[in-house]
Short mmCIF file of C-alpha atoms and ligand atoms in Angstrom, two decimals:
data_model
loop_
_atom_site.label_atom_id
_atom_site.label_comp_id
_atom_site.label_asym_id
_atom_site.label_seq_id
_atom_site.Cartn_x
_atom_site.Cartn_y
_atom_site.Cartn_z
CA ALA V 1 138.07 0.72 15.47
CA HIS V 2 139.42 -0.52 12.40
CA GLU V 3 142.11 -2.36 13.76
CA ILE V 4 139.40 -4.88 14.69
CA ARG V 5 136.87 -4.48 12.11
CA ASN V 6 139.02 -5.16 8.88
CA PRO V 7 140.42 -8.60 10.34
CA LEU V 8 136.86 -9.70 11.15
CA ALA V 9 135.30 -8.81 7.98
CA ALA V 10 137.76 -11.01 6.65
CA ILE V 11 136.89 -13.48 8.70
CA ARG V 12 133.29 -13.25 7.82
CA TYR V 13 134.48 -13.22 4.61
CA SER V 14 136.29 -16.07 4.60
CA ALA V 15 134.08 -17.98 6.35
CA GLN V 16 130.71 -17.13 3.18
CA LEU V 17 133.70 -17.82 0.84
CA LEU V 18 133.99 -21.34 2.32
CA ALA V 19 130.23 -21.65 2.62
CA GLU V 20 129.88 -21.59 -1.36
CA SER V 21 132.61 -23.84 -1.90
CA ARG V 22 130.76 -27.79 -3.31
CA THR V 23 133.15 -30.16 -1.62
CA MET V 24 131.76 -29.10 1.36
CA ASP V 25 129.89 -31.80 3.83
CA SER V 26 127.09 -30.67 6.29
CA THR V 27 129.48 -30.58 9.64
CA ASP V 28 132.38 -28.46 7.80
CA GLN V 29 128.87 -26.44 6.80
CA ARG V 30 127.72 -26.03 10.16
CA MET V 31 130.88 -25.07 11.27
CA VAL V 32 131.58 -22.16 8.91
CA GLU V 33 127.76 -22.00 10.39
CA ILE V 34 129.25 -20.99 13.44
CA ILE V 35 132.63 -19.31 12.43
CA ASN V 36 129.91 -16.45 10.85
CA ASN V 37 127.09 -16.20 14.01
CA HIS V 38 130.43 -15.52 16.16
CA CYS V 39 131.23 -12.83 13.65
CA ILE V 40 128.50 -11.27 13.67
CA ARG V 41 128.16 -11.15 17.67
CA LEU V 42 131.53 -9.86 17.96
CA ASN V 43 130.30 -7.03 15.67
CA GLU V 44 127.54 -6.07 17.72
CA ILE V 45 130.15 -5.70 20.31
CA ILE V 46 132.22 -3.49 19.15
CA GLU V 47 129.73 -1.83 18.05
CA ASN V 48 128.34 -1.98 21.66
CA ILE V 49 131.77 -1.07 22.80
CA LEU V 50 132.30 2.29 20.05
CA GLN V 51 128.55 3.74 21.01
CA LEU V 52 129.72 3.75 24.76
CA SER V 53 133.27 5.05 23.95
CA ARG V 54 131.76 8.04 22.10
CA ARG V 55 128.62 8.91 23.74
CA GLU V 56 127.95 11.71 23.34
CA ARG V 57 127.07 14.23 26.15
CA SER V 58 123.43 14.21 26.62
CA ARG V 59 120.85 17.17 26.12
CA PRO V 60 118.14 17.08 28.18
CA GLU V 61 114.71 18.40 27.41
CA THR V 62 111.25 18.86 29.20
CA LEU V 63 109.28 15.81 28.10
CA ASP V 64 105.74 14.54 28.65
CA LEU V 65 106.39 10.53 30.11
CA GLY V 66 102.56 10.81 28.77
CA HIS V 67 102.97 11.86 24.85
CA TRP V 68 106.56 10.18 25.01
CA VAL V 69 105.03 6.62 25.90
CA GLN V 70 102.18 7.14 23.28
CA ASP V 71 104.45 8.07 20.12
CA PHE V 72 107.35 5.78 21.34
CA VAL V 73 104.95 2.76 21.24
CA ALA V 74 103.53 4.31 17.17
CA GLU V 75 107.56 4.55 16.41
CA TYR V 76 108.13 0.98 17.82
CA SER V 77 105.60 -1.05 15.60
CA GLN V 78 105.96 0.84 12.54
CA GLY V 79 109.95 0.22 12.63
CA ASN V 80 109.56 -4.02 14.40
CA ASP V 81 107.31 -6.53 12.54
CA LEU V 82 105.76 -7.53 15.45
CA GLY V 83 103.79 -10.62 14.64
CA VAL V 84 100.90 -12.16 17.26
CA ASP V 85 103.01 -10.19 20.16
CA SER V 86 101.30 -7.13 21.96
CA LEU V 87 103.56 -3.76 22.53
CA ARG V 88 101.02 -1.53 24.58
CA ALA V 89 101.70 2.58 25.92
CA ILE V 90 100.00 3.29 29.46
CA ALA V 91 99.91 6.12 30.83
CA THR V 92 97.96 6.64 34.10
CA GLY V 93 97.62 9.86 36.22
CA THR V 94 95.28 13.12 34.92
CA VAL V 95 97.81 15.48 35.42
CA ALA V 96 101.27 15.69 33.27
CA MET V 97 103.82 14.00 33.92
CA ALA V 98 107.08 16.48 32.89
CA ALA V 99 110.85 14.79 33.07
CA LEU V 100 114.26 15.71 32.39
CA ALA V 101 116.04 13.95 29.77
CA ASP V 102 118.09 13.24 26.63
CA PRO V 103 115.02 12.54 24.17
CA GLN V 104 117.30 10.58 21.93
CA GLN V 105 119.30 9.07 24.59
CA LEU V 106 115.68 8.24 26.39
CA GLN V 107 114.09 6.43 23.00
CA GLN V 108 117.92 3.97 23.26
CA VAL V 109 117.09 3.12 26.78
CA VAL V 110 113.56 1.82 26.27
CA TRP V 111 114.13 0.45 22.87
CA ASN V 112 116.69 -2.41 24.37
CA LEU V 113 114.42 -2.62 26.78
CA VAL V 114 111.92 -3.15 25.00
CA GLN V 115 114.12 -5.53 22.91
CA ASN V 116 114.67 -7.28 25.34
CA ALA V 117 110.28 -8.41 26.98
CA LEU V 118 109.76 -9.40 23.44
CA ARG V 119 112.49 -11.16 23.07
CA TYR V 120 112.82 -13.25 27.02
CA GLY V 121 108.92 -12.07 28.25
CA ARG V 122 106.71 -14.69 26.81
CA LEU V 123 105.69 -18.00 28.00
CA PRO V 124 106.82 -21.08 25.81
CA GLY V 125 103.60 -20.92 22.80
CA GLU V 126 102.56 -17.77 23.72
CA PRO V 127 102.73 -14.17 22.30
CA ALA V 128 104.08 -11.31 24.41
CA ARG V 129 102.28 -8.53 25.89
CA VAL V 130 104.15 -5.73 26.40
CA MET V 131 103.74 -2.53 28.48
CA VAL V 132 105.37 0.62 28.99
CA VAL V 133 103.89 2.68 31.27
CA ALA V 134 104.31 6.68 32.51
CA ARG V 135 103.23 6.97 35.53
CA GLN V 136 104.16 8.92 38.93
CA GLY V 137 105.95 6.99 42.23
CA GLU V 138 105.76 8.96 45.38
CA HIS V 139 106.76 12.55 45.29
CA GLY V 140 105.02 13.58 42.00
CA VAL V 141 108.01 11.22 40.13
CA PRO V 142 108.26 10.43 36.70
CA ILE V 143 108.72 6.86 36.03
CA LEU V 144 108.82 4.40 33.33
CA GLU V 145 107.85 1.28 32.98
CA VAL V 146 108.90 -1.16 30.69
CA ILE V 147 106.43 -4.98 31.94
CA ASP V 148 106.33 -7.69 30.72
CA ARG V 149 104.21 -11.57 31.11
CA GLY V 150 106.87 -13.52 30.95
CA PRO V 151 108.38 -15.99 32.82
CA GLY V 152 110.66 -13.27 35.26
CA ILE V 153 114.03 -13.39 36.30
CA VAL V 154 114.58 -15.43 39.26
CA PRO V 155 117.21 -13.52 41.75
CA LYS V 156 120.59 -15.23 41.39
CA VAL V 157 120.25 -14.39 37.44
CA ALA V 158 118.77 -10.80 38.34
CA ALA V 159 121.66 -9.99 39.90
CA GLN V 160 123.78 -10.31 37.21
CA ILE V 161 121.86 -8.92 34.06
CA PHE V 162 123.83 -5.24 34.49
CA GLU V 163 126.47 -6.56 33.69
CA PRO V 164 128.37 -6.11 30.46
CA PHE V 165 128.69 -9.30 28.37
CA TYR V 166 126.15 -11.52 30.89
CA THR V 167 124.30 -12.88 28.31
CA THR V 168 121.54 -15.70 28.10
CA HIS V 169 121.07 -15.91 24.85
CA GLU V 170 123.02 -17.64 22.73
CA TYR V 171 123.92 -14.80 20.26
CA GLY V 172 123.74 -11.77 23.31
CA THR V 173 126.24 -9.62 23.42
CA GLY V 174 125.14 -9.26 27.36
CA LEU V 175 125.51 -5.32 26.83
CA GLY V 176 122.29 -3.97 26.78
CA LEU V 177 120.79 -3.83 30.02
CA TYR V 178 124.61 -2.29 30.83
CA LEU V 179 124.52 0.39 27.80
CA ALA V 180 121.16 1.62 28.59
CA ARG V 181 122.00 1.91 33.25
CA GLN V 182 125.18 3.86 31.80
CA MET V 183 123.22 6.19 29.09
CA SER V 184 120.46 6.74 32.03
CA GLU V 185 122.62 7.62 34.40
CA ALA V 186 124.20 9.76 32.54
CA ASN V 187 120.37 11.58 32.22
CA GLN V 188 119.95 11.16 36.22
CA ALA V 189 118.17 8.63 36.35
CA ALA V 190 118.10 4.73 37.93
CA LEU V 191 117.09 1.27 36.02
CA GLU V 192 116.11 -1.16 38.41
CA TYR V 193 114.43 -4.85 37.65
CA VAL V 194 111.63 -5.34 39.64
CA ARG V 195 109.79 -8.30 39.91
CA VAL V 196 106.42 -8.73 38.59
CA ALA V 197 104.11 -10.34 41.22
CA GLY V 198 102.12 -13.00 40.01
CA GLY V 199 105.09 -13.66 37.04
CA GLY V 200 106.65 -10.66 34.15
CA SER V 201 109.60 -8.89 34.40
CA CYS V 202 109.65 -4.64 34.91
CA PHE V 203 112.47 -2.50 34.09
CA ARG V 204 111.30 0.59 36.05
CA LEU V 205 112.87 3.77 35.21
CA THR V 206 113.18 6.97 37.41
CA LEU V 207 113.56 9.75 35.72
CA THR V 208 114.34 13.42 37.34
CA PRO V 209 111.61 15.47 37.10
CA ALA V 210 111.49 19.15 35.20
CA GLN V 211 110.01 21.70 36.96
CA MET V 212 106.38 21.78 35.90
CA ARG V 213 105.64 25.93 33.93
CA LYS V 214 103.25 27.75 36.48
CA ARG V 215 102.93 25.71 39.66
CA THR V 216 102.15 28.04 42.52
CA GLY V 217 100.10 25.80 44.99
CA GLU V 218 97.04 23.94 45.10
CA ASP V 219 94.43 26.84 44.20
CA ASP V 220 96.55 26.76 40.60
CA ILE V 221 94.30 26.36 38.24
CA ASN V 222 96.32 27.63 35.90
CA GLU V 223 96.66 24.43 32.83
N1 ATP L 301 112.14 -8.94 30.25
C1 ATP L 301 113.20 -9.62 30.86
N2 ATP L 301 112.91 -11.48 30.95
C2 ATP L 301 113.95 -11.89 31.26
N3 ATP L 301 114.73 -12.22 31.36
C3 ATP L 301 115.21 -11.32 30.71
C4 ATP L 301 115.22 -10.03 30.68
N4 ATP L 301 115.44 -8.66 30.17
C5 ATP L 301 116.55 -9.12 30.04
N5 ATP L 301 116.89 -10.74 30.35
C6 ATP L 301 117.72 -11.48 30.64
O1 ATP L 301 118.73 -10.39 30.94
C7 ATP L 301 120.09 -10.75 29.88
C8 ATP L 301 121.00 -9.21 29.89
O2 ATP L 301 120.28 -8.82 28.92
P1 ATP L 301 120.93 -7.38 27.92
O3 ATP L 301 119.85 -6.91 27.19
O4 ATP L 301 121.92 -7.23 29.40
O5 ATP L 301 121.73 -9.39 26.51
P2 ATP L 301 121.52 -9.47 26.54
O6 ATP L 301 119.98 -9.32 25.99
O7 ATP L 301 122.29 -10.95 26.31
O8 ATP L 301 121.88 -9.00 24.99
P3 ATP L 301 121.96 -7.60 23.56
O9 ATP L 301 121.37 -6.77 24.27
O10 ATP L 301 122.96 -7.46 23.01
O11 ATP L 301 121.07 -8.29 22.71
C9 ATP L 301 119.45 -11.66 29.25
O12 ATP L 301 120.72 -12.81 28.14
C10 ATP L 301 118.40 -12.32 29.46
O13 ATP L 301 118.88 -13.29 30.19
MG1 MG L 302 119.06 -7.14 25.04
#
Protein backbone atom coordinates (compact mmCIF):
# COMPACT_ATOMS: atom_id res chain seq x y z
CA ALA A 1 0.00 0.00 0.00
CA HIS A 2 2.94 2.32 0.60
CA GLU A 3 3.63 2.17 -3.12
CA ILE A 4 0.50 4.26 -3.60
CA ARG A 5 0.38 6.13 -0.34
CA ASN A 6 3.87 7.63 -0.43
CA PRO A 7 3.64 9.33 -3.82
CA LEU A 8 0.19 10.58 -2.88
CA ALA A 9 1.54 12.04 0.34
CA ALA A 10 4.31 13.73 -1.68
CA ILE A 11 1.78 15.32 -4.01
CA ARG A 12 -0.24 16.58 -1.07
CA TYR A 13 2.77 17.94 0.72
CA SER A 14 3.91 19.80 -2.38
CA ALA A 15 0.47 21.24 -2.87
CA GLN A 16 0.48 22.45 0.71
CA LEU A 17 3.82 24.18 0.20
CA LEU A 18 2.52 25.73 -3.00
CA ALA A 19 -0.53 27.00 -1.16
CA GLU A 20 1.74 28.85 1.25
CA SER A 21 3.53 30.70 -1.53
CA ARG A 22 2.55 34.36 -1.63
CA THR A 23 3.00 34.90 -5.31
CA MET A 24 -0.08 32.95 -6.29
CA ASP A 25 -3.23 34.61 -7.51
CA SER A 26 -6.67 33.31 -6.59
CA THR A 27 -7.02 31.13 -9.69
CA ASP A 28 -3.82 29.29 -8.86
CA GLN A 29 -4.88 29.01 -5.25
CA ARG A 30 -8.11 27.41 -6.37
CA MET A 31 -6.21 24.86 -8.45
CA VAL A 32 -4.01 23.92 -5.53
CA GLU A 33 -7.16 23.45 -3.52
CA ILE A 34 -8.49 21.09 -6.17
CA ILE A 35 -5.26 19.06 -6.09
CA ASN A 36 -5.54 18.85 -2.34
CA ASN A 37 -9.18 17.81 -2.29
CA HIS A 38 -8.65 15.09 -4.85
CA CYS A 39 -5.66 13.78 -2.92
CA ILE A 40 -7.88 13.49 0.14
CA ARG A 41 -10.43 11.62 -1.92
CA LEU A 42 -7.85 9.25 -3.40
CA ASN A 43 -6.60 8.59 0.08
CA GLU A 44 -10.10 7.62 1.21
CA ILE A 45 -10.48 5.29 -1.75
CA ILE A 46 -7.20 3.61 -0.87
CA GLU A 47 -8.27 3.26 2.76
CA ASN A 48 -11.52 1.63 1.69
CA ILE A 49 -9.88 -0.76 -0.72
CA LEU A 50 -7.35 -1.75 1.90
CA GLN A 51 -10.17 -2.39 4.31
CA LEU A 52 -11.74 -4.72 1.77
CA SER A 53 -8.55 -6.58 0.96
CA ARG A 54 -7.66 -7.19 4.58
CA ARG A 55 -11.26 -8.06 5.31
CA GLU A 56 -11.22 -10.14 8.41
CA ARG A 57 -13.39 -13.16 8.80
CA SER A 58 -16.54 -12.27 10.61
CA ARG A 59 -17.02 -13.44 14.16
CA PRO A 60 -20.74 -13.80 14.53
CA GLU A 61 -22.40 -13.38 17.91
CA THR A 62 -25.99 -13.51 19.04
CA LEU A 63 -27.19 -9.92 19.23
CA ASP A 64 -30.41 -8.52 20.59
CA LEU A 65 -31.23 -6.09 17.81
CA GLY A 66 -33.55 -3.99 19.95
CA HIS A 67 -30.73 -3.17 22.35
CA TRP A 68 -28.22 -3.01 19.58
CA VAL A 69 -29.95 -0.14 17.76
CA GLN A 70 -30.30 1.84 21.01
CA ASP A 71 -26.60 1.44 21.74
CA PHE A 72 -25.65 2.26 18.17
CA VAL A 73 -27.62 5.52 18.13
CA ALA A 74 -26.30 6.54 21.55
CA GLU A 75 -22.73 5.92 20.44
CA TYR A 76 -23.15 7.64 17.08
CA SER A 77 -24.74 10.71 18.68
CA GLN A 78 -21.86 10.96 21.12
CA GLY A 79 -19.18 10.74 18.47
CA ASN A 80 -20.77 13.02 15.87
CA ASP A 81 -22.19 16.49 16.09
CA LEU A 82 -25.73 16.07 14.78
CA GLY A 83 -26.61 19.76 15.05
CA VAL A 84 -30.26 20.24 14.10
CA ASP A 85 -30.53 16.76 12.59
CA SER A 86 -32.18 13.95 14.48
CA LEU A 87 -31.23 10.30 14.74
CA ARG A 88 -33.61 7.95 16.54
CA ALA A 89 -33.56 4.28 17.42
CA ILE A 90 -36.83 2.42 17.11
CA ALA A 91 -37.40 -1.14 18.26
CA THR A 92 -40.80 -2.52 17.48
CA GLY A 93 -42.41 -5.72 18.72
CA THR A 94 -42.41 -7.35 22.09
CA VAL A 95 -40.27 -10.36 21.29
CA ALA A 96 -36.53 -10.07 21.60
CA MET A 97 -34.97 -10.01 18.15
CA ALA A 98 -31.94 -12.22 18.14
CA ALA A 99 -29.69 -11.94 15.10
CA LEU A 100 -26.44 -13.66 14.31
CA ALA A 101 -23.80 -11.16 13.16
CA ASP A 102 -20.36 -9.77 13.85
CA PRO A 103 -21.10 -6.71 15.99
CA GLN A 104 -18.15 -4.70 14.68
CA GLN A 105 -18.99 -5.35 11.05
CA LEU A 106 -22.65 -4.64 11.65
CA GLN A 107 -21.62 -1.38 13.22
CA GLN A 108 -19.58 -0.46 10.15
CA VAL A 109 -22.44 -1.27 7.79
CA VAL A 110 -25.02 0.75 9.73
CA TRP A 111 -22.54 3.58 10.29
CA ASN A 112 -22.16 3.90 6.51
CA LEU A 113 -25.91 3.88 5.99
CA VAL A 114 -26.50 6.52 8.67
CA GLN A 115 -23.71 8.68 7.27
CA ASN A 116 -25.41 8.55 3.87
CA ALA A 117 -28.86 9.21 5.32
CA LEU A 118 -27.60 12.32 7.10
CA ARG A 119 -25.79 13.52 3.99
CA TYR A 120 -28.30 12.77 1.24
CA GLY A 121 -31.54 12.11 3.08
CA ARG A 122 -32.67 15.68 3.63
CA LEU A 123 -34.88 18.16 1.86
CA PRO A 124 -33.28 21.52 1.07
CA GLY A 125 -33.31 23.82 4.08
CA GLU A 126 -34.65 21.17 6.41
CA PRO A 127 -32.93 19.10 9.07
CA ALA A 128 -32.46 15.41 8.37
CA ARG A 129 -34.63 13.01 10.35
CA VAL A 130 -33.12 9.56 10.39
CA MET A 131 -34.44 6.43 12.05
CA VAL A 132 -32.66 3.18 12.77
CA VAL A 133 -35.35 0.55 13.09
CA ALA A 134 -35.15 -2.99 14.45
CA ARG A 135 -38.15 -5.14 13.69
CA GLN A 136 -39.26 -8.62 12.85
CA GLY A 137 -40.06 -9.53 9.27
CA GLU A 138 -41.98 -12.52 8.05
CA HIS A 139 -41.31 -15.77 9.91
CA GLY A 140 -39.54 -13.80 12.62
CA VAL A 141 -36.61 -12.78 10.45
CA PRO A 142 -34.66 -9.97 12.13
CA ILE A 143 -34.60 -6.77 10.09
CA LEU A 144 -32.61 -3.58 10.53
CA GLU A 145 -33.59 -0.48 8.56
CA VAL A 146 -32.08 2.97 8.14
CA ILE A 147 -34.83 5.30 7.00
CA ASP A 148 -34.66 8.97 6.05
CA ARG A 149 -37.20 11.52 4.92
CA GLY A 150 -35.12 12.94 2.08
CA PRO A 151 -35.83 13.03 -1.65
CA GLY A 152 -35.44 9.28 -2.13
CA ILE A 153 -33.50 7.80 -5.03
CA VAL A 154 -34.86 7.69 -8.57
CA PRO A 155 -34.88 4.15 -10.07
CA LYS A 156 -32.16 4.92 -12.62
CA VAL A 157 -29.77 5.98 -9.85
CA ALA A 158 -30.95 3.31 -7.41
CA ALA A 159 -29.89 0.67 -9.92
CA GLN A 160 -26.26 1.83 -9.58
CA ILE A 161 -25.77 2.83 -5.96
CA PHE A 162 -24.23 -0.50 -4.92
CA GLU A 163 -21.68 -0.40 -7.72
CA PRO A 164 -18.13 0.46 -6.65
CA PHE A 165 -17.15 4.09 -7.36
CA TYR A 166 -20.67 5.22 -8.15
CA THR A 167 -21.19 8.55 -6.42
CA THR A 168 -23.14 11.77 -6.88
CA HIS A 169 -21.08 13.58 -4.26
CA GLU A 170 -18.15 15.76 -5.25
CA TYR A 171 -15.86 14.22 -2.68
CA GLY A 172 -17.50 10.82 -2.23
CA THR A 173 -15.58 7.66 -3.06
CA GLY A 174 -18.67 5.71 -4.09
CA LEU A 175 -17.43 2.76 -2.07
CA GLY A 176 -19.62 3.14 0.99
CA LEU A 177 -22.61 1.09 -0.15
CA TYR A 178 -20.47 -1.37 -2.08
CA LEU A 179 -18.48 -2.14 1.06
CA ALA A 180 -21.62 -2.23 3.18
CA ARG A 181 -23.14 -4.87 0.94
CA GLN A 182 -19.95 -6.95 0.81
CA MET A 183 -19.72 -6.85 4.57
CA SER A 184 -23.39 -7.74 4.93
CA GLU A 185 -22.93 -10.75 2.70
CA ALA A 186 -20.00 -11.87 4.81
CA ASN A 187 -22.51 -11.95 7.66
CA GLN A 188 -25.18 -13.85 5.73
CA ALA A 189 -27.26 -10.70 5.59
CA ALA A 190 -28.88 -9.07 2.55
CA LEU A 191 -28.73 -5.30 2.02
CA GLU A 192 -31.22 -3.65 -0.32
CA TYR A 193 -32.70 -0.28 -1.13
CA VAL A 194 -36.43 0.11 -0.63
CA ARG A 195 -38.50 3.07 -1.74
CA VAL A 196 -40.40 4.86 0.99
CA ALA A 197 -43.92 5.93 0.09
CA GLY A 198 -44.24 9.69 0.35
CA GLY A 199 -40.51 10.29 -0.25
CA GLY A 200 -37.40 9.18 1.54
CA SER A 201 -35.11 6.18 1.42
CA CYS A 202 -34.95 2.94 3.31
CA PHE A 203 -31.89 0.71 3.40
CA ARG A 204 -32.98 -2.69 4.63
CA LEU A 205 -30.70 -5.27 6.15
CA THR A 206 -32.24 -8.72 6.45
CA LEU A 207 -30.21 -10.65 8.98
CA THR A 208 -29.80 -14.27 9.96
CA PRO A 209 -31.91 -15.23 12.95
CA ALA A 210 -30.09 -16.65 15.95
CA GLN A 211 -31.59 -19.59 17.73
CA MET A 212 -33.33 -18.25 20.80
CA ARG A 213 -32.75 -20.13 23.99
CA LYS A 214 -35.56 -22.43 25.06
CA ARG A 215 -38.11 -21.70 22.41
CA THR A 216 -39.94 -24.96 22.26
CA GLY A 217 -43.50 -23.99 21.48
CA GLU A 218 -46.29 -21.47 21.83
CA ASP A 219 -47.08 -22.56 25.35
CA ASP A 220 -43.57 -21.96 26.48
CA ILE A 221 -43.66 -19.08 28.92
CA ASN A 222 -40.00 -19.11 29.78
CA GLU A 223 -38.38 -15.73 29.19
N1 LIG B 1 -30.05 7.90 1.92
C1 LIG B 1 -29.81 8.27 0.66
N2 LIG B 1 -30.64 9.12 0.01
C2 LIG B 1 -30.38 9.50 -1.27
N3 LIG B 1 -29.31 9.06 -1.99
C3 LIG B 1 -28.46 8.21 -1.40
C4 LIG B 1 -28.65 7.75 -0.06
N4 LIG B 1 -27.64 6.90 0.25
C5 LIG B 1 -26.87 6.82 -0.84
N5 LIG B 1 -27.33 7.61 -1.84
C6 LIG B 1 -26.75 7.74 -3.20
O1 LIG B 1 -25.91 6.63 -3.44
C7 LIG B 1 -24.60 7.06 -3.86
C8 LIG B 1 -23.56 6.02 -3.46
O2 LIG B 1 -23.43 5.98 -2.03
P1 LIG B 1 -22.06 5.44 -1.38
O3 LIG B 1 -22.22 5.47 0.09
O4 LIG B 1 -21.72 4.15 -2.01
O5 LIG B 1 -20.97 6.48 -1.85
P2 LIG B 1 -20.80 8.02 -1.42
O6 LIG B 1 -21.61 8.30 -0.19
O7 LIG B 1 -21.09 8.85 -2.60
O8 LIG B 1 -19.26 8.11 -1.08
P3 LIG B 1 -18.60 7.78 0.37
O9 LIG B 1 -19.44 6.72 1.00
O10 LIG B 1 -17.24 7.38 0.09
O11 LIG B 1 -18.65 9.07 1.12
C9 LIG B 1 -24.46 8.43 -3.23
O12 LIG B 1 -23.51 9.23 -3.92
C10 LIG B 1 -25.87 8.99 -3.33
O13 LIG B 1 -26.11 9.52 -4.62
MG1 LIG C 1 -21.47 6.96 1.51
